[in-house]
């Protein structure tokens, strides 16, 4: 099906372990984004990518690593998970055809719990 | 930097009553503004967006918002609330400095009572 999909939807891990959250989109959108959602903070931007092999930091990048070897995939890695990274993570993409006023399209989220 | 402030983290209305969710923005450039809705355990869905065309923007599910530059506001309204409108609502502004990512407000939880 066309759209943006995230996996896993739910993940429980332990402090210090490496975790990778996957994001895949079928639209060939140039821009992709990772946000985390926490109560009282809304959504905060972690990293974004303008195209394959082009990534940049957002508001809260510490403790996270991203890569984008293919346009359709934008994985987010927590190299050594901490309890403060317990959150719901959303991937999003944006079409840039025409102009930069396009909305973001969101995946359904990945709920990560770090014990 | 572009930012938005949502006034009221929780709003409660009766079914059939007017819904008003407040959002004020701060932007150094003409803003692109958005309202999203999030239902439990789901992603965010676009309700409407303002991109400098008409100041009154109509969205899905009977929602609309009016861009008021003099008040730096972009409040979301719906004339008559329905039970299915109960959700979390986010106002957002586009940020040219980060690939036109969206900077979100902290959200307003709408409760609709019978």
mmCIF file with all atom_site columns, N, CA and C in Angstrom, chain A residues 75-107:
data_model
loop_
_atom_site.group_PDB
_atom_site.id
_atom_site.type_symbol
_atom_site.label_atom_id
_atom_site.label_alt_id
_atom_site.label_comp_id
_atom_site.label_asym_id
_atom_site.label_entity_id
_atom_site.label_seq_id
_atom_site.pdbx_PDB_ins_code
_atom_site.Cartn_x
_atom_site.Cartn_y
_atom_site.Cartn_z
_atom_site.occupancy
_atom_site.B_iso_or_equiv
_atom_site.pdbx_formal_charge
_atom_site.auth_seq_id
_atom_site.auth_comp_id
_atom_site.auth_asym_id
_atom_site.auth_atom_id
_atom_site.pdbx_PDB_model_num
ATOM 1  N N  . UNK A 1 75  ? 16.019 5.319  8.516  1.00 0.00 ? 75  UNK A N  1
ATOM 2  C CA . UNK A 1 75  ? 16.060 4.701  9.836  1.00 0.00 ? 75  UNK A CA 1
ATOM 3  C C  . UNK A 1 75  ? 16.639 5.623  10.905 1.00 0.00 ? 75  UNK A C  1
ATOM 4  N N  . UNK A 1 76  ? 16.129 5.459  12.112 1.00 0.00 ? 76  UNK A N  1
ATOM 5  C CA . UNK A 1 76  ? 16.592 6.206  13.282 1.00 0.00 ? 76  UNK A CA 1
ATOM 6  C C  . UNK A 1 76  ? 17.185 5.206  14.271 1.00 0.00 ? 76  UNK A C  1
ATOM 7  N N  . UNK A 1 77  ? 18.418 5.445  14.681 1.00 0.00 ? 77  UNK A N  1
ATOM 8  C CA . UNK A 1 77  ? 19.104 4.522  15.599 1.00 0.00 ? 77  UNK A CA 1
ATOM 9  C C  . UNK A 1 77  ? 19.423 5.208  16.918 1.00 0.00 ? 77  UNK A C  1
ATOM 10 N N  . UNK A 1 78  ? 19.082 4.524  17.985 1.00 0.00 ? 78  UNK A N  1
ATOM 11 C CA . UNK A 1 78  ? 19.505 4.916  19.320 1.00 0.00 ? 78  UNK A CA 1
ATOM 12 C C  . UNK A 1 78  ? 20.696 4.022  19.636 1.00 0.00 ? 78  UNK A C  1
ATOM 13 N N  . UNK A 1 79  ? 21.890 4.585  19.673 1.00 0.00 ? 79  UNK A N  1
ATOM 14 C CA . UNK A 1 79  ? 23.099 3.759  19.782 1.00 0.00 ? 79  UNK A CA 1
ATOM 15 C C  . UNK A 1 79  ? 23.226 3.122  21.157 1.00 0.00 ? 79  UNK A C  1
ATOM 16 N N  . UNK A 1 80  ? 22.791 3.820  22.191 1.00 0.00 ? 80  UNK A N  1
ATOM 17 C CA . UNK A 1 80  ? 22.824 3.303  23.553 1.00 0.00 ? 80  UNK A CA 1
ATOM 18 C C  . UNK A 1 80  ? 21.619 3.900  24.286 1.00 0.00 ? 80  UNK A C  1
ATOM 19 N N  . UNK A 1 81  ? 20.533 3.166  24.259 1.00 0.00 ? 81  UNK A N  1
ATOM 20 C CA . UNK A 1 81  ? 19.270 3.709  24.734 1.00 0.00 ? 81  UNK A CA 1
ATOM 21 C C  . UNK A 1 81  ? 19.312 4.112  26.211 1.00 0.00 ? 81  UNK A C  1
ATOM 22 N N  . UNK A 1 82  ? 18.646 5.202  26.507 1.00 0.00 ? 82  UNK A N  1
ATOM 23 C CA . UNK A 1 82  ? 18.500 5.679  27.891 1.00 0.00 ? 82  UNK A CA 1
ATOM 24 C C  . UNK A 1 82  ? 17.018 5.813  28.223 1.00 0.00 ? 82  UNK A C  1
ATOM 25 N N  . UNK A 1 83  ? 16.704 5.831  29.497 1.00 0.00 ? 83  UNK A N  1
ATOM 26 C CA . UNK A 1 83  ? 15.290 5.919  29.905 1.00 0.00 ? 83  UNK A CA 1
ATOM 27 C C  . UNK A 1 83  ? 14.630 7.185  29.383 1.00 0.00 ? 83  UNK A C  1
ATOM 28 N N  . UNK A 1 84  ? 15.410 8.241  29.258 1.00 0.00 ? 84  UNK A N  1
ATOM 29 C CA . UNK A 1 84  ? 14.849 9.507  28.768 1.00 0.00 ? 84  UNK A CA 1
ATOM 30 C C  . UNK A 1 84  ? 14.439 9.444  27.296 1.00 0.00 ? 84  UNK A C  1
ATOM 31 N N  . UNK A 1 85  ? 14.829 8.376  26.636 1.00 0.00 ? 85  UNK A N  1
ATOM 32 C CA . UNK A 1 85  ? 14.428 8.193  25.243 1.00 0.00 ? 85  UNK A CA 1
ATOM 33 C C  . UNK A 1 85  ? 13.145 7.389  25.100 1.00 0.00 ? 85  UNK A C  1
ATOM 34 N N  . UNK A 1 86  ? 12.552 7.022  26.218 1.00 0.00 ? 86  UNK A N  1
ATOM 35 C CA . UNK A 1 86  ? 11.214 6.442  26.188 1.00 0.00 ? 86  UNK A CA 1
ATOM 36 C C  . UNK A 1 86  ? 10.265 7.486  25.623 1.00 0.00 ? 86  UNK A C  1
ATOM 37 N N  . UNK A 1 87  ? 9.587  7.139  24.531 1.00 0.00 ? 87  UNK A N  1
ATOM 38 C CA . UNK A 1 87  ? 8.787  8.137  23.825 1.00 0.00 ? 87  UNK A CA 1
ATOM 39 C C  . UNK A 1 87  ? 8.015  7.460  22.701 1.00 0.00 ? 87  UNK A C  1
ATOM 40 N N  . UNK A 1 88  ? 7.206  8.246  22.027 1.00 0.00 ? 88  UNK A N  1
ATOM 41 C CA . UNK A 1 88  ? 6.592  7.814  20.782 1.00 0.00 ? 88  UNK A CA 1
ATOM 42 C C  . UNK A 1 88  ? 7.293  8.559  19.656 1.00 0.00 ? 88  UNK A C  1
ATOM 43 N N  . UNK A 1 89  ? 7.775  7.806  18.691 1.00 0.00 ? 89  UNK A N  1
ATOM 44 C CA . UNK A 1 89  ? 8.552  8.374  17.598 1.00 0.00 ? 89  UNK A CA 1
ATOM 45 C C  . UNK A 1 89  ? 7.734  8.367  16.311 1.00 0.00 ? 89  UNK A C  1
ATOM 46 N N  . UNK A 1 90  ? 7.717  9.508  15.643 1.00 0.00 ? 90  UNK A N  1
ATOM 47 C CA . UNK A 1 90  ? 6.986  9.640  14.398 1.00 0.00 ? 90  UNK A CA 1
ATOM 48 C C  . UNK A 1 90  ? 7.926  9.987  13.259 1.00 0.00 ? 90  UNK A C  1
ATOM 49 N N  . UNK A 1 91  ? 7.739  9.279  12.185 1.00 0.00 ? 91  UNK A N  1
ATOM 50 C CA . UNK A 1 91  ? 8.415  9.587  10.945 1.00 0.00 ? 91  UNK A CA 1
ATOM 51 C C  . UNK A 1 91  ? 7.440  10.345 10.049 1.00 0.00 ? 91  UNK A C  1
ATOM 52 N N  . UNK A 1 92  ? 7.955  11.266 9.250  1.00 0.00 ? 92  UNK A N  1
ATOM 53 C CA . UNK A 1 92  ? 7.102  12.025 8.348  1.00 0.00 ? 92  UNK A CA 1
ATOM 54 C C  . UNK A 1 92  ? 7.852  12.307 7.059  1.00 0.00 ? 92  UNK A C  1
ATOM 55 N N  . UNK A 1 93  ? 7.099  12.608 6.021  1.00 0.00 ? 93  UNK A N  1
ATOM 56 C CA . UNK A 1 93  ? 7.719  12.969 4.752  1.00 0.00 ? 93  UNK A CA 1
ATOM 57 C C  . UNK A 1 93  ? 6.972  14.151 4.159  1.00 0.00 ? 93  UNK A C  1
ATOM 58 N N  . UNK A 1 94  ? 7.632  14.808 3.225  1.00 0.00 ? 94  UNK A N  1
ATOM 59 C CA . UNK A 1 94  ? 7.023  15.969 2.577  1.00 0.00 ? 94  UNK A CA 1
ATOM 60 C C  . UNK A 1 94  ? 7.366  16.001 1.112  1.00 0.00 ? 94  UNK A C  1
ATOM 61 N N  . UNK A 1 95  ? 6.356  16.275 0.316  1.00 0.00 ? 95  UNK A N  1
ATOM 62 C CA . UNK A 1 95  ? 6.532  16.423 -1.117 1.00 0.00 ? 95  UNK A CA 1
ATOM 63 C C  . UNK A 1 95  ? 7.030  17.831 -1.406 1.00 0.00 ? 95  UNK A C  1
ATOM 64 N N  . UNK A 1 96  ? 8.033  17.980 -2.230 1.00 0.00 ? 96  UNK A N  1
ATOM 65 C CA . UNK A 1 96  ? 8.558  19.310 -2.535 1.00 0.00 ? 96  UNK A CA 1
ATOM 66 C C  . UNK A 1 96  ? 8.214  19.763 -3.951 1.00 0.00 ? 96  UNK A C  1
ATOM 67 N N  . UNK A 1 97  ? 7.387  19.018 -4.645 1.00 0.00 ? 97  UNK A N  1
ATOM 68 C CA . UNK A 1 97  ? 7.043  19.433 -5.997 1.00 0.00 ? 97  UNK A CA 1
ATOM 69 C C  . UNK A 1 97  ? 6.227  20.716 -5.926 1.00 0.00 ? 97  UNK A C  1
ATOM 70 N N  . UNK A 1 98  ? 6.626  21.717 -6.683 1.00 0.00 ? 98  UNK A N  1
ATOM 71 C CA . UNK A 1 98  ? 5.861  22.955 -6.715 1.00 0.00 ? 98  UNK A CA 1
ATOM 72 C C  . UNK A 1 98  ? 6.379  24.012 -5.765 1.00 0.00 ? 98  UNK A C  1
ATOM 73 N N  . UNK A 1 99  ? 6.327  23.745 -4.471 1.00 0.00 ? 99  UNK A N  1
ATOM 74 C CA . UNK A 1 99  ? 6.740  24.767 -3.513 1.00 0.00 ? 99  UNK A CA 1
ATOM 75 C C  . UNK A 1 99  ? 7.024  24.109 -2.168 1.00 0.00 ? 99  UNK A C  1
ATOM 76 N N  . UNK A 1 100 ? 7.281  24.946 -1.192 1.00 0.00 ? 100 UNK A N  1
ATOM 77 C CA . UNK A 1 100 ? 7.628  24.412 0.125  1.00 0.00 ? 100 UNK A CA 1
ATOM 78 C C  . UNK A 1 100 ? 6.501  24.564 1.133  1.00 0.00 ? 100 UNK A C  1
ATOM 79 N N  . UNK A 1 101 ? 5.283  24.697 0.660  1.00 0.00 ? 101 UNK A N  1
ATOM 80 C CA . UNK A 1 101 ? 4.172  24.891 1.587  1.00 0.00 ? 101 UNK A CA 1
ATOM 81 C C  . UNK A 1 101 ? 3.452  23.596 1.899  1.00 0.00 ? 101 UNK A C  1
ATOM 82 N N  . UNK A 1 102 ? 3.974  22.490 1.395  1.00 0.00 ? 102 UNK A N  1
ATOM 83 C CA . UNK A 1 102 ? 3.279  21.220 1.580  1.00 0.00 ? 102 UNK A CA 1
ATOM 84 C C  . UNK A 1 102 ? 3.297  20.733 3.008  1.00 0.00 ? 102 UNK A C  1
ATOM 85 N N  . UNK A 1 103 ? 2.246  20.037 3.331  1.00 0.00 ? 103 UNK A N  1
ATOM 86 C CA . UNK A 1 103 ? 2.153  19.500 4.676  1.00 0.00 ? 103 UNK A CA 1
ATOM 87 C C  . UNK A 1 103 ? 3.038  18.280 4.817  1.00 0.00 ? 103 UNK A C  1
ATOM 88 N N  . UNK A 1 104 ? 3.257  17.868 6.061  1.00 0.00 ? 104 UNK A N  1
ATOM 89 C CA . UNK A 1 104 ? 3.962  16.631 6.352  1.00 0.00 ? 104 UNK A CA 1
ATOM 90 C C  . UNK A 1 104 ? 2.953  15.496 6.450  1.00 0.00 ? 104 UNK A C  1
ATOM 91 N N  . UNK A 1 105 ? 3.374  14.349 5.945  1.00 0.00 ? 105 UNK A N  1
ATOM 92 C CA . UNK A 1 105 ? 2.563  13.138 6.059  1.00 0.00 ? 105 UNK A CA 1
ATOM 93 C C  . UNK A 1 105 ? 3.236  12.239 7.095  1.00 0.00 ? 105 UNK A C  1
ATOM 94 N N  . UNK A 1 106 ? 2.448  11.785 8.061  1.00 0.00 ? 106 UNK A N  1
ATOM 95 C CA . UNK A 1 106 ? 3.012  11.070 9.193  1.00 0.00 ? 106 UNK A CA 1
ATOM 96 C C  . UNK A 1 106 ? 2.733  9.574  9.146  1.00 0.00 ? 106 UNK A C  1
ATOM 97 N N  . UNK A 1 107 ? 3.693  8.819  9.660  1.00 0.00 ? 107 UNK A N  1
ATOM 98 C CA . UNK A 1 107 ? 3.448  7.422  9.948  1.00 0.00 ? 107 UNK A CA 1
ATOM 99 C C  . UNK A 1 107 ? 2.638  7.287  11.214 1.00 0.00 ? 107 UNK A C  1
#
